Structure formats: structure tokens, C-alpha cells
């Protein structure tokens, strides 16, 4: 199957935190950009002669709404050629070459167990898309827990939006946890202790992990050690 490349126009850019930015991209040649929550797009950036060194993939942070516009949330990586280009060269009105949607990090048709979304940093992107989608389509579920690990409160992405979602979406729980901030009234430490504590009774659950390799590796190890099966762990690796 030949993947279509499209020309996207950047319609809006907003700084989310000191090192993350939200980019809205419209694909004028499509009437609607259809994707499943959790999928990603690949950008072809003019940063190298070799194709495979120019491609950068980002999870779609917005939920499918029938339009031809999507949102990406991108962190500026020290020494990262792709994110440096996006932060320094891309403005509202800039064009980006992209293809997609791609990826199989998506929810099953029916949610039969509790779901644990576990993420750090921009790894929240697919879970933001999934959570809004589940709410908007009133999809039956048995509890959704979004565990978002960060160092400081200033690094939390979509925090106000997730708190509002928690108020308006029954059974959805937003649990941010900070590892470095002293004057924080919420959960402290790392995300791992939270799901271990919540699942002491080993009740049925499915785990969706998104973020950097270290966090995912540790989560997988701990979840398996708790007695869950590999089939209950789904992951999207960044970097």
C-alpha cells in the first residue's frame, strides 16, 4: 500500500510549557482527516538528505472531529534536529509534508476492563485523543485512569482541560503525579506506585503506556510482576 503524502498548513502555534508547543495543522486537499485516536502522523522535515533521517512521527493529540485539522504537541529535545527545526523555522502559515494516519496503538472495539493510561510528557497526546473520543461517543467503559507523571506542575500538559474532563465524564479519573515539586498537594513520586497501589486486588485491567523508553520498560516490568499478562499491556514508544 502506497502511503499518501499531504501538504499541511500550520494554522496555529501555542506554547504549552517552557519546552513544549502545540501545532495545529490543516490538510486542505482532504475534506476530512479520518484517524483512530492513538494513531500518529509522520512529518518529512528538510533536515537531512536521507529520507529515513528526515522523518519524525508524532501522536495526534486531538480527537477525530470530522474536520481536516489535527493538533500535535511537540517537546523541544536538546540536540534534536526535528524538534529544533519545528521550533525555529515553523510559523503560522508554514507548510509541512506529512503522511498518515499510521499506527496500531488504538483502543479495542469494546472496553471490558478498567483502563490505565500511563504517560509522561508529550506521551499524554494519544490519551487526550482517546479520552475525548470515549466521552463524545458515550462509549461504555469500566473506569479510565489517566496517570500523568511529571517533574513539576509547570510541565503538566492539558491539566485544566483534563480536570474539566474529569468533572464532565463519569468514570474518568485524572491523576497527575509530580516527582520533584515539594509544594504540591496532589500525588507525589512516580506513576508506578499509583497503579501498584490501586491494583493491589489484581482486578482485571488493561494498560496503555506512552512516553520515553525508560518509563515504559519499568512499567512493563512492574505490571508483569503484579501478575498481569503481556497481552494486557499496549505501548507507544517515543524516541
Coordinates of N, CA and C in Angstrom, one line a residue:
X1 N 0.8 -1.2 0.0 CA 0.0 0.0 0.0 C 0.9 1.2 0.0
X2 N 0.7 2.1 -1.0 CA 1.5 3.3 -1.0 C 0.9 4.4 -0.1
X3 N 1.7 4.9 0.8 CA 1.2 5.9 1.7 C 1.2 7.3 1.0
X4 N 0.0 8.0 1.2 CA -0.1 9.3 0.6 C 0.6 10.3 1.5
X5 N 1.4 11.2 0.8 CA 2.0 12.3 1.5 C 1.1 13.5 1.2
X6 N 0.8 14.3 2.2 CA 0.0 15.5 2.0 C 0.8 16.8 2.4
X7 N 0.3 17.9 1.9 CA 0.8 19.2 2.3 C -0.1 19.7 3.4
X8 N 0.5 19.9 4.6 CA -0.3 20.5 5.7 C 0.1 22.0 5.9
X9 N -0.9 22.8 6.3 CA -0.6 24.2 6.6 C -0.7 24.4 8.1
X10 N 0.3 25.0 8.7 CA 0.2 25.2 10.1 C -0.7 26.4 10.3
X11 N -1.8 26.2 11.1 CA -2.8 27.3 11.2 C -2.7 28.0 12.6
X12 N -2.0 27.3 13.5 CA -1.9 27.9 14.9 C -0.8 27.3 15.6
X13 N -0.1 28.1 16.4 CA 1.0 27.5 17.3 C 0.8 28.2 18.6
X14 N 0.9 27.4 19.7 CA 0.7 27.9 21.0 C 1.8 27.2 21.9
X15 N 2.5 28.0 22.7 CA 3.4 27.4 23.7 C 2.6 26.8 24.8
X16 N 2.9 25.5 25.1 CA 2.2 24.8 26.1 C 2.9 24.9 27.5
X17 N 4.2 24.6 27.4 CA 5.1 24.8 28.6 C 6.4 25.4 28.1
X18 N 7.4 25.5 29.0 CA 8.6 26.2 28.6 C 9.3 25.4 27.4
X19 N 9.1 24.2 27.2 CA 9.7 23.4 26.2 C 8.8 22.6 25.3
X20 N 7.5 22.8 25.4 CA 6.6 22.1 24.5 C 5.7 23.1 23.8
X21 N 5.3 22.7 22.6 CA 4.5 23.6 21.8 C 3.4 22.8 21.1
X22 N 2.2 23.4 21.0 CA 1.1 22.8 20.3 C 1.0 23.4 18.9
X23 N 0.9 22.5 17.9 CA 0.9 22.9 16.5 C -0.5 22.4 15.9
X24 N -1.2 23.3 15.3 CA -2.4 22.8 14.6 C -2.1 22.8 13.1
X25 N -2.5 21.7 12.4 CA -2.1 21.5 11.0 C -3.4 21.2 10.2
X26 N -3.6 21.9 9.2 CA -4.8 21.7 8.3 C -4.3 21.0 7.0
X27 N -5.1 20.1 6.5 CA -4.7 19.4 5.3 C -5.7 19.8 4.2
X28 N -5.5 20.9 3.5 CA -6.5 21.4 2.6 C -7.0 20.5 1.5
X29 N -6.1 19.5 1.1 CA -6.6 18.7 0.0 C -7.6 17.6 0.4
X30 N -7.7 17.4 1.7 CA -8.7 16.5 2.2 C -9.9 17.2 2.9
X31 N -11.1 16.7 2.6 CA -12.3 17.3 3.3 C -12.2 17.0 4.8
X32 N -11.9 15.8 5.1 CA -11.7 15.4 6.5 C -10.6 14.5 6.6
X33 N -9.9 14.6 7.7 CA -8.7 13.7 8.0 C -9.2 12.7 9.0
X34 N -9.5 11.4 8.5 CA -10.0 10.4 9.4 C -8.9 9.6 10.1
X35 N -9.0 9.4 11.3 CA -8.0 8.6 12.1 C -8.6 8.0 13.3
X36 N -8.0 7.0 13.9 CA -8.4 6.5 15.1 C -7.6 7.1 16.3
X37 N -8.2 7.5 17.4 CA -7.5 8.0 18.5 C -6.3 7.1 18.9
X38 N -5.2 7.7 19.0 CA -4.0 6.9 19.3 C -3.0 6.8 18.2
X39 N -3.5 7.1 16.9 CA -2.7 7.0 15.8 C -1.7 8.2 15.7
X40 N -0.8 8.1 14.8 CA 0.2 9.2 14.6 C 0.3 9.6 13.2
X41 N 1.0 10.8 12.9 CA 1.4 11.2 11.6 C 2.9 11.2 11.5
X42 N 3.5 11.1 10.4 CA 4.9 11.2 10.1 C 5.2 12.5 9.3
X43 N 6.0 13.3 9.8 CA 6.4 14.6 9.1 C 7.7 14.3 8.3
X44 N 7.8 14.8 7.1 CA 9.1 14.8 6.3 C 9.7 16.2 6.4
X45 N 10.7 16.3 7.2 CA 11.3 17.6 7.5 C 12.6 17.8 6.7
X46 N 12.9 19.0 6.2 CA 14.1 19.2 5.4 C 15.3 19.3 6.3
X47 N 15.7 18.3 7.0 CA 16.8 18.3 7.9 C 17.9 17.3 7.6
X48 N 17.7 16.6 6.5 CA 18.8 15.6 6.1 C 18.5 15.2 4.7
X49 N 19.6 14.7 4.0 CA 19.4 14.2 2.6 C 18.7 12.8 2.6
X50 N 19.0 12.0 3.6 CA 18.4 10.7 3.6 C 16.9 10.7 4.2
X51 N 16.0 10.1 3.5 CA 14.6 10.1 3.9 C 14.4 9.7 5.3
X52 N 15.0 8.5 5.6 CA 14.7 8.0 7.0 C 15.3 8.8 8.1
X53 N 16.2 9.7 7.7 CA 16.7 10.7 8.8 C 16.0 12.0 8.8
X54 N 15.0 12.1 7.9 CA 14.2 13.3 7.9 C 12.8 13.1 8.5
X55 N 12.5 11.9 8.7 CA 11.1 11.6 9.1 C 11.0 11.6 10.7
X56 N 10.0 12.3 11.1 CA 9.7 12.3 12.6 C 8.2 12.1 12.8
X57 N 7.9 11.2 13.7 CA 6.5 10.8 13.9 C 6.0 11.3 15.3
X58 N 4.7 11.8 15.2 CA 4.1 12.4 16.4 C 2.7 11.9 16.6
X59 N 2.3 11.5 17.8 CA 0.9 11.1 18.0 C 0.0 12.3 17.8
X60 N -1.2 12.0 17.3 CA -2.2 13.1 17.1 C -2.8 13.4 18.5
X61 N -2.7 14.6 18.9 CA -3.2 15.0 20.3 C -4.7 15.4 20.3
X62 N -5.3 15.6 19.1 CA -6.7 16.0 19.0 C -7.5 14.7 18.7
X63 N -8.8 14.8 19.0 CA -9.6 13.6 18.7 C -10.3 13.8 17.3
X64 N -10.7 12.7 16.6 CA -11.3 12.9 15.3 C -12.6 13.7 15.4
X65 N -12.7 14.8 14.7 CA -13.9 15.6 14.8 C -14.6 15.8 13.4
X66 N -14.1 15.1 12.4 CA -14.7 15.2 11.1 C -14.1 16.3 10.3
X67 N -13.1 17.0 10.8 CA -12.5 18.1 10.1 C -11.2 17.7 9.5
X68 N -10.5 18.6 8.8 CA -9.2 18.2 8.1 C -8.1 18.9 8.9
X69 N -8.3 19.1 10.2 CA -7.3 19.8 11.0 C -6.9 18.9 12.2
X70 N -5.7 18.8 12.5 CA -5.2 18.0 13.7 C -4.3 18.8 14.5
X71 N -4.1 18.3 15.8 CA -3.2 19.0 16.7 C -2.1 18.0 17.1
X72 N -0.8 18.6 17.1 CA 0.3 17.8 17.6 C 0.9 18.6 18.8
X73 N 1.4 17.9 19.8 CA 2.1 18.6 20.9 C 3.5 18.0 20.9
X74 N 4.5 18.9 20.8 CA 5.9 18.5 20.5 C 6.8 19.1 21.5
X75 N 7.7 18.3 22.0 CA 8.7 18.8 23.0 C 10.0 19.1 22.3
X76 N 10.7 20.2 22.7 CA 11.9 20.6 22.1 C 13.0 19.7 22.8
X77 N 13.6 18.8 22.0 CA 14.7 17.9 22.5 C 16.0 18.6 22.3
X78 N 16.8 18.5 23.3 CA 18.2 19.1 23.2 C 18.9 18.3 22.1
X79 N 19.4 19.1 21.1 CA 20.1 18.4 20.1 C 19.3 17.6 19.1
X80 N 18.0 17.7 19.2 CA 17.0 17.0 18.3 C 16.8 17.8 17.1
X81 N 17.3 17.3 15.9 CA 17.2 18.0 14.7 C 15.7 18.3 14.3
X82 N 14.9 17.4 14.5 CA 13.5 17.5 14.1 C 12.8 18.6 14.9
X83 N 12.8 18.5 16.2 CA 12.1 19.5 17.1 C 12.7 20.8 17.0
X84 N 14.1 20.9 16.8 CA 14.7 22.2 16.7 C 14.2 22.9 15.4
X85 N 14.1 22.2 14.3 CA 13.6 22.7 13.1 C 12.2 23.2 13.3
X86 N 11.3 22.4 13.9 CA 9.9 22.8 14.1 C 9.8 24.1 15.0
X87 N 10.6 24.1 16.0 CA 10.5 25.3 16.9 C 11.1 26.6 16.3
X88 N 12.2 26.4 15.5 CA 12.9 27.6 15.0 C 12.4 28.1 13.6
X89 N 11.9 27.1 12.8 CA 11.6 27.5 11.4 C 10.1 27.6 11.1
X90 N 9.3 26.9 11.9 CA 7.9 26.8 11.5 C 7.1 27.9 12.2
X91 N 6.3 28.6 11.4 CA 5.4 29.7 11.9 C 4.0 29.4 11.4
X92 N 3.0 30.2 11.9 CA 1.7 30.0 11.4 C 1.7 30.4 9.9
X93 N 1.1 29.5 9.1 CA 1.2 29.7 7.6 C 2.2 28.8 7.0
X94 N 3.2 28.3 7.7 CA 4.2 27.4 7.2 C 3.5 26.1 6.6
X95 N 4.2 25.5 5.6 CA 3.8 24.2 5.1 C 4.6 23.1 5.7
X96 N 4.0 21.9 5.9 CA 4.7 20.7 6.4 C 4.2 19.6 5.5
X97 N 5.1 18.7 5.2 CA 4.8 17.5 4.4 C 4.5 16.4 5.4
X98 N 3.4 15.7 5.3 CA 3.1 14.7 6.3 C 2.3 13.5 5.7
X99 N 2.4 12.4 6.3 CA 1.6 11.2 5.9 C 0.9 10.6 7.1
X100 N -0.1 9.9 6.9 CA -0.8 9.2 8.0 C -2.3 9.1 7.6
X101 N -3.1 8.6 8.6 CA -2.7 8.2 9.9 C -2.0 6.9 9.9
X102 N -1.1 6.7 10.9 CA -0.4 5.4 11.0 C -0.5 4.9 12.4
X103 N -0.2 3.6 12.6 CA -0.1 3.1 13.9 C -1.2 2.2 14.4
X104 N -1.0 1.3 15.3 CA -2.0 0.4 15.8 C -2.2 0.6 17.3
X105 N -1.7 1.7 17.9 CA -1.9 2.0 19.3 C -3.3 2.6 19.5
X106 N -4.3 1.7 19.4 CA -5.7 2.2 19.4 C -6.5 1.3 20.4
X107 N -7.6 1.8 20.8 CA -8.5 1.1 21.7 C -9.2 0.0 21.0
X108 N -9.6 -1.1 21.8 CA -10.4 -2.1 21.2 C -11.8 -1.6 21.0
X109 N -12.6 -2.4 20.2 CA -14.0 -2.0 20.0 C -14.8 -1.9 21.3
X110 N -14.6 -2.8 22.2 CA -15.3 -2.7 23.4 C -14.3 -2.7 24.6
X111 N -14.6 -2.0 25.6 CA -13.7 -1.8 26.8 C -14.3 -2.7 27.9
X112 N -13.7 -3.9 28.1 CA -14.3 -4.8 29.0 C -13.7 -4.7 30.4
X113 N -12.5 -4.1 30.5 CA -11.9 -4.0 31.9 C -11.6 -2.5 32.1
X114 N -11.2 -2.2 33.3 CA -10.7 -0.9 33.6 C -9.5 -0.6 32.7
X115 N -9.3 0.7 32.4 CA -8.2 1.1 31.5 C -7.3 2.0 32.3
X116 N -6.0 1.7 32.2 CA -5.0 2.6 32.8 C -4.1 3.2 31.7
X117 N -4.3 4.5 31.5 CA -3.4 5.3 30.6 C -2.3 5.8 31.4
X118 N -1.0 5.4 31.1 CA 0.1 5.8 31.9 C 1.1 6.5 31.0
X119 N 1.4 7.8 31.3 CA 2.3 8.5 30.4 C 3.1 9.5 31.2
X120 N 4.1 10.0 30.4 CA 5.0 11.1 30.9 C 5.1 12.1 29.7
X121 N 5.2 13.4 30.0 CA 5.5 14.4 28.9 C 4.5 14.4 27.8
X122 N 4.9 14.5 26.6 CA 4.0 14.6 25.5 C 3.4 13.2 25.2
X123 N 3.7 12.2 25.9 CA 3.0 10.9 25.9 C 1.5 11.0 26.2
X124 N 1.1 12.1 26.7 CA -0.3 12.3 27.0 C -1.1 12.5 25.7
X125 N -0.5 12.8 24.6 CA -1.2 13.1 23.4 C -2.2 12.1 22.9
X126 N -1.8 10.8 22.8 CA -2.8 9.8 22.3 C -4.0 9.6 23.4
X127 N -3.6 9.8 24.7 CA -4.7 9.5 25.7 C -5.7 10.7 25.7
X128 N -5.2 11.9 25.4 CA -6.1 13.0 25.3 C -7.1 12.8 24.2
X129 N -6.6 12.3 23.1 CA -7.4 12.0 21.9 C -8.4 10.9 22.3
X130 N -8.0 9.8 22.9 CA -8.8 8.7 23.3 C -9.9 9.1 24.3
X131 N -9.5 9.9 25.3 CA -10.4 10.2 26.4 C -11.6 11.1 25.8
X132 N -11.3 12.1 25.0 CA -12.3 12.9 24.4 C -13.2 12.1 23.5
X133 N -12.6 11.2 22.8 CA -13.4 10.3 21.8 C -14.4 9.4 22.6
X134 N -13.9 8.8 23.7 CA -14.8 8.0 24.5 C -15.9 8.7 25.1
X135 N -15.6 10.0 25.6 CA -16.7 10.8 26.1 C -17.7 11.2 25.0
X136 N -17.2 11.7 23.9 CA -18.0 12.3 22.9 C -19.0 11.2 22.3
X137 N -18.5 10.0 22.2 CA -19.3 8.9 21.6 C -20.0 8.0 22.7
X138 N -19.9 8.5 23.9 CA -20.6 7.8 25.1 C -20.3 6.3 25.0
X139 N -19.0 5.9 24.8 CA -18.7 4.5 24.7 C -18.6 3.9 26.2
X140 N -19.3 2.8 26.4 CA -19.4 2.2 27.7 C -18.0 1.8 28.1
X141 N -17.7 2.0 29.4 CA -16.4 1.6 29.9 C -16.5 1.3 31.4
X142 N -15.5 0.7 32.0 CA -15.5 0.3 33.4 C -14.5 1.1 34.2
X143 N -14.3 2.3 33.8 CA -13.3 3.2 34.5 C -12.1 3.4 33.7
X144 N -11.7 4.7 33.6 CA -10.5 5.1 32.9 C -9.7 5.9 33.8
X145 N -8.4 5.6 34.0 CA -7.5 6.3 34.9 C -6.3 6.8 34.1
X146 N -6.2 8.1 34.0 CA -5.1 8.8 33.3 C -4.0 9.2 34.3
X147 N -2.9 8.4 34.3 CA -1.8 8.7 35.3 C -0.7 9.4 34.5
X148 N -0.5 10.7 34.9 CA 0.4 11.5 34.1 C 1.6 11.9 35.0
X149 N 2.8 11.4 34.7 CA 3.9 11.7 35.6 C 4.7 12.9 35.0
X150 N 5.1 13.8 35.9 CA 5.9 15.0 35.5 C 6.8 15.3 36.7
X151 N 7.8 16.2 36.4 CA 8.7 16.6 37.5 C 8.0 17.8 38.2
X152 N 7.5 18.8 37.5 CA 7.0 20.0 38.1 C 5.6 20.3 37.6
X153 N 4.8 21.0 38.3 CA 3.5 21.4 37.9 C 3.5 22.1 36.6
X154 N 4.5 23.0 36.4 CA 4.6 23.8 35.1 C 4.8 22.9 33.9
X155 N 5.2 21.6 34.1 CA 5.4 20.7 33.0 C 4.1 19.9 32.6
X156 N 3.0 20.1 33.4 CA 1.8 19.3 33.1 C 1.2 19.9 31.8
X157 N 0.8 19.0 30.9 CA 0.2 19.4 29.7 C -1.3 19.1 29.8
X158 N -2.1 20.1 29.3 CA -3.6 19.9 29.3 C -4.2 19.7 30.6
X159 N -3.5 20.3 31.7 CA -4.0 20.0 33.0 C -5.4 20.5 33.3
X160 N -5.7 21.7 33.0 CA -7.0 22.3 33.2 C -8.1 21.5 32.4
X161 N -7.7 21.2 31.2 CA -8.7 20.5 30.3 C -9.0 19.1 30.9
X162 N -7.9 18.4 31.4 CA -8.2 17.1 31.9 C -9.0 17.2 33.2
X163 N -8.8 18.2 34.0 CA -9.6 18.4 35.2 C -11.1 18.6 34.9
X164 N -11.3 19.4 33.8 CA -12.7 19.6 33.3 C -13.3 18.4 32.8
X165 N -12.5 17.6 32.1 CA -13.0 16.3 31.6 C -13.4 15.4 32.7
X166 N -12.6 15.4 33.8 CA -12.9 14.6 34.9 C -14.2 14.9 35.5
X167 N -14.5 16.2 35.5 CA -15.8 16.7 36.1 C -17.0 16.3 35.2
X168 N -16.8 16.3 33.9 CA -17.9 16.1 32.9 C -18.0 14.7 32.4
X169 N -17.1 13.8 32.6 CA -17.0 12.5 32.0 C -17.0 11.4 33.2
X170 N -18.2 10.9 33.5 CA -18.3 9.9 34.6 C -17.3 8.7 34.4
X171 N -16.6 8.4 35.5 CA -15.7 7.2 35.4 C -14.3 7.5 34.9
X172 N -14.1 8.8 34.5 CA -12.8 9.2 34.0 C -12.0 9.8 35.2
X173 N -10.8 9.4 35.5 CA -10.1 9.9 36.6 C -8.7 10.4 36.1
X174 N -8.4 11.7 36.4 CA -7.1 12.3 36.0 C -6.2 12.3 37.3
X175 N -5.1 11.7 37.2 CA -4.2 11.6 38.4 C -2.8 12.1 38.0
X176 N -2.5 13.4 38.1 CA -1.2 13.8 37.8 C -0.3 13.6 39.0
X177 N 0.9 13.2 38.8 CA 1.9 13.0 39.9 C 3.2 13.6 39.6
X178 N 3.7 14.3 40.6 CA 5.0 15.1 40.4 C 6.1 14.5 41.2
X179 N 7.3 14.4 40.5 CA 8.4 13.7 41.2 C 9.3 14.7 41.9
X180 N 9.3 16.0 41.6 CA 10.3 16.9 42.1 C 9.7 18.1 42.9
X181 N 8.4 18.3 42.8 CA 7.8 19.6 43.4 C 7.4 19.3 44.9
X182 N 7.9 20.1 45.8 CA 7.6 20.0 47.2 C 6.2 20.5 47.5
X183 N 5.9 21.7 47.0 CA 4.7 22.4 47.4 C 3.5 22.0 46.5
X184 N 3.3 20.8 46.5 CA 2.2 20.2 45.6 C 1.3 19.4 46.4
X185 N 0.0 19.6 46.3 CA -1.0 18.9 47.2 C -1.4 17.6 46.6
X186 N -1.1 17.4 45.3 CA -1.6 16.1 44.6 C -0.6 15.0 44.9
X187 N -0.7 14.0 44.1 CA 0.2 12.8 44.2 C 1.7 13.2 44.0
X188 N 2.6 12.6 44.8 CA 4.0 12.8 44.6 C 4.7 11.5 44.3
X189 N 5.8 11.6 43.6 CA 6.6 10.4 43.2 C 6.4 10.1 41.8
X190 N 6.5 8.8 41.5 CA 6.4 8.3 40.1 C 5.1 7.6 39.8
X191 N 4.7 7.5 38.6 CA 3.4 6.9 38.3 C 3.3 5.5 38.7
X192 N 4.4 4.8 38.8 CA 4.3 3.3 39.0 C 3.7 3.0 40.4
X193 N 4.0 3.8 41.4 CA 3.5 3.5 42.7 C 1.9 3.6 42.7
X194 N 1.4 4.5 41.8 CA 0.0 4.7 41.8 C -0.8 3.5 41.3
X195 N -0.4 3.0 40.1 CA -1.2 1.8 39.7 C -1.0 0.6 40.5
X196 N 0.3 0.5 41.1 CA 0.5 -0.7 42.0 C -0.4 -0.6 43.2
X197 N -0.6 0.6 43.8 CA -1.4 0.8 44.9 C -2.9 0.6 44.6
X198 N -3.3 1.1 43.4 CA -4.7 1.0 43.0 C -5.1 -0.4 42.7
X199 N -4.2 -1.2 42.3 CA -4.5 -2.6 41.8 C -3.9 -3.7 42.7
X200 N -3.9 -3.4 44.0 CA -3.5 -4.4 44.9 C -4.3 -5.6 44.9
X201 N -5.6 -5.5 44.5 CA -6.5 -6.6 44.5 C -6.4 -7.4 43.1
X202 N -5.5 -6.9 42.2 CA -5.2 -7.6 41.0 C -6.5 -7.8 40.1
X203 N -7.4 -6.8 40.2 CA -8.6 -7.0 39.4 C -8.3 -6.8 37.9
X204 N -9.1 -7.2 37.0 CA -8.8 -7.1 35.6 C -8.6 -5.7 35.1
X205 N -7.5 -5.5 34.3 CA -7.2 -4.2 33.8 C -6.4 -4.3 32.5
X206 N -6.5 -3.2 31.7 CA -5.6 -3.1 30.6 C -4.8 -1.8 30.7
X207 N -3.6 -1.9 30.2 CA -2.6 -0.8 30.4 C -2.2 -0.3 29.1
X208 N -2.2 1.0 29.0 CA -1.7 1.7 27.7 C -0.6 2.6 28.2
X209 N 0.6 2.4 27.6 CA 1.8 3.1 28.1 C 2.3 4.0 26.9
X210 N 2.6 5.2 27.2 CA 3.1 6.1 26.2 C 4.1 7.1 26.8
X211 N 5.3 7.1 26.2 CA 6.4 8.0 26.7 C 7.7 7.5 26.3
X212 N 8.7 7.9 27.1 CA 10.1 7.5 26.9 C 10.3 6.1 27.3
X213 N 11.3 5.5 26.7 CA 11.6 4.1 26.8 C 11.8 3.6 28.3
X214 N 12.5 4.4 29.1 CA 12.8 4.1 30.5 C 11.5 3.9 31.3
X215 N 10.6 4.8 31.1 CA 9.3 4.7 31.8 C 8.5 3.5 31.4
X216 N 8.5 3.3 30.1 CA 7.7 2.1 29.5 C 8.3 0.8 30.0
X217 N 9.6 0.7 29.9 CA 10.3 -0.5 30.3 C 10.0 -0.9 31.8
X218 N 10.1 0.2 32.6 CA 9.9 0.0 34.1 C 8.4 -0.4 34.3
X219 N 7.5 0.3 33.6 CA 6.1 0.0 33.8 C 5.8 -1.5 33.4
X220 N 6.3 -1.9 32.3 CA 6.0 -3.3 31.8 C 6.5 -4.3 32.8
X221 N 7.7 -4.0 33.3 CA 8.3 -4.9 34.3 C 7.5 -5.0 35.6
X222 N 7.0 -3.9 36.0 CA 6.2 -3.8 37.3 C 4.8 -4.5 37.1
X223 N 4.2 -4.2 35.9 CA 2.9 -4.7 35.7 C 2.9 -6.2 35.6
X224 N 4.0 -6.8 34.9 CA 4.1 -8.2 34.8 C 4.4 -8.8 36.2
X225 N 5.2 -8.1 37.0 CA 5.5 -8.6 38.3 C 4.2 -8.6 39.2
X226 N 3.2 -7.8 38.9 CA 2.0 -7.8 39.6 C 1.1 -9.0 39.2
X227 N 1.5 -9.7 38.2 CA 0.7 -10.9 37.8 C -0.1 -10.7 36.5
X228 N 0.0 -9.5 35.9 CA -0.8 -9.3 34.7 C -0.1 -9.9 33.5
X229 N -0.8 -10.1 32.4 CA -0.3 -10.8 31.2 C 0.2 -9.7 30.2
X230 N 1.2 -10.1 29.4 CA 1.7 -9.2 28.4 C 0.7 -8.7 27.5
X231 N -0.4 -9.5 27.2 CA -1.4 -9.1 26.3 C -2.2 -8.0 26.8
X232 N -2.1 -7.7 28.1 CA -2.9 -6.6 28.7 C -2.1 -5.3 28.7
X233 N -0.9 -5.3 28.1 CA 0.0 -4.1 28.0 C 0.1 -3.7 26.6
X234 N -0.2 -2.4 26.3 CA -0.1 -1.9 25.0 C 0.8 -0.7 25.1
X235 N 1.7 -0.5 24.1 CA 2.6 0.6 24.3 C 2.9 1.4 23.0
X236 N 3.2 2.7 23.2 CA 3.7 3.5 22.1 C 5.0 4.2 22.6
X237 N 6.1 3.9 21.9 CA 7.4 4.3 22.4 C 7.8 5.6 21.7
X238 N 8.3 6.6 22.5 CA 8.8 7.8 22.0 C 10.3 7.8 22.0
X239 N 10.9 8.3 20.9 CA 12.3 8.5 20.9 C 13.1 7.2 20.7

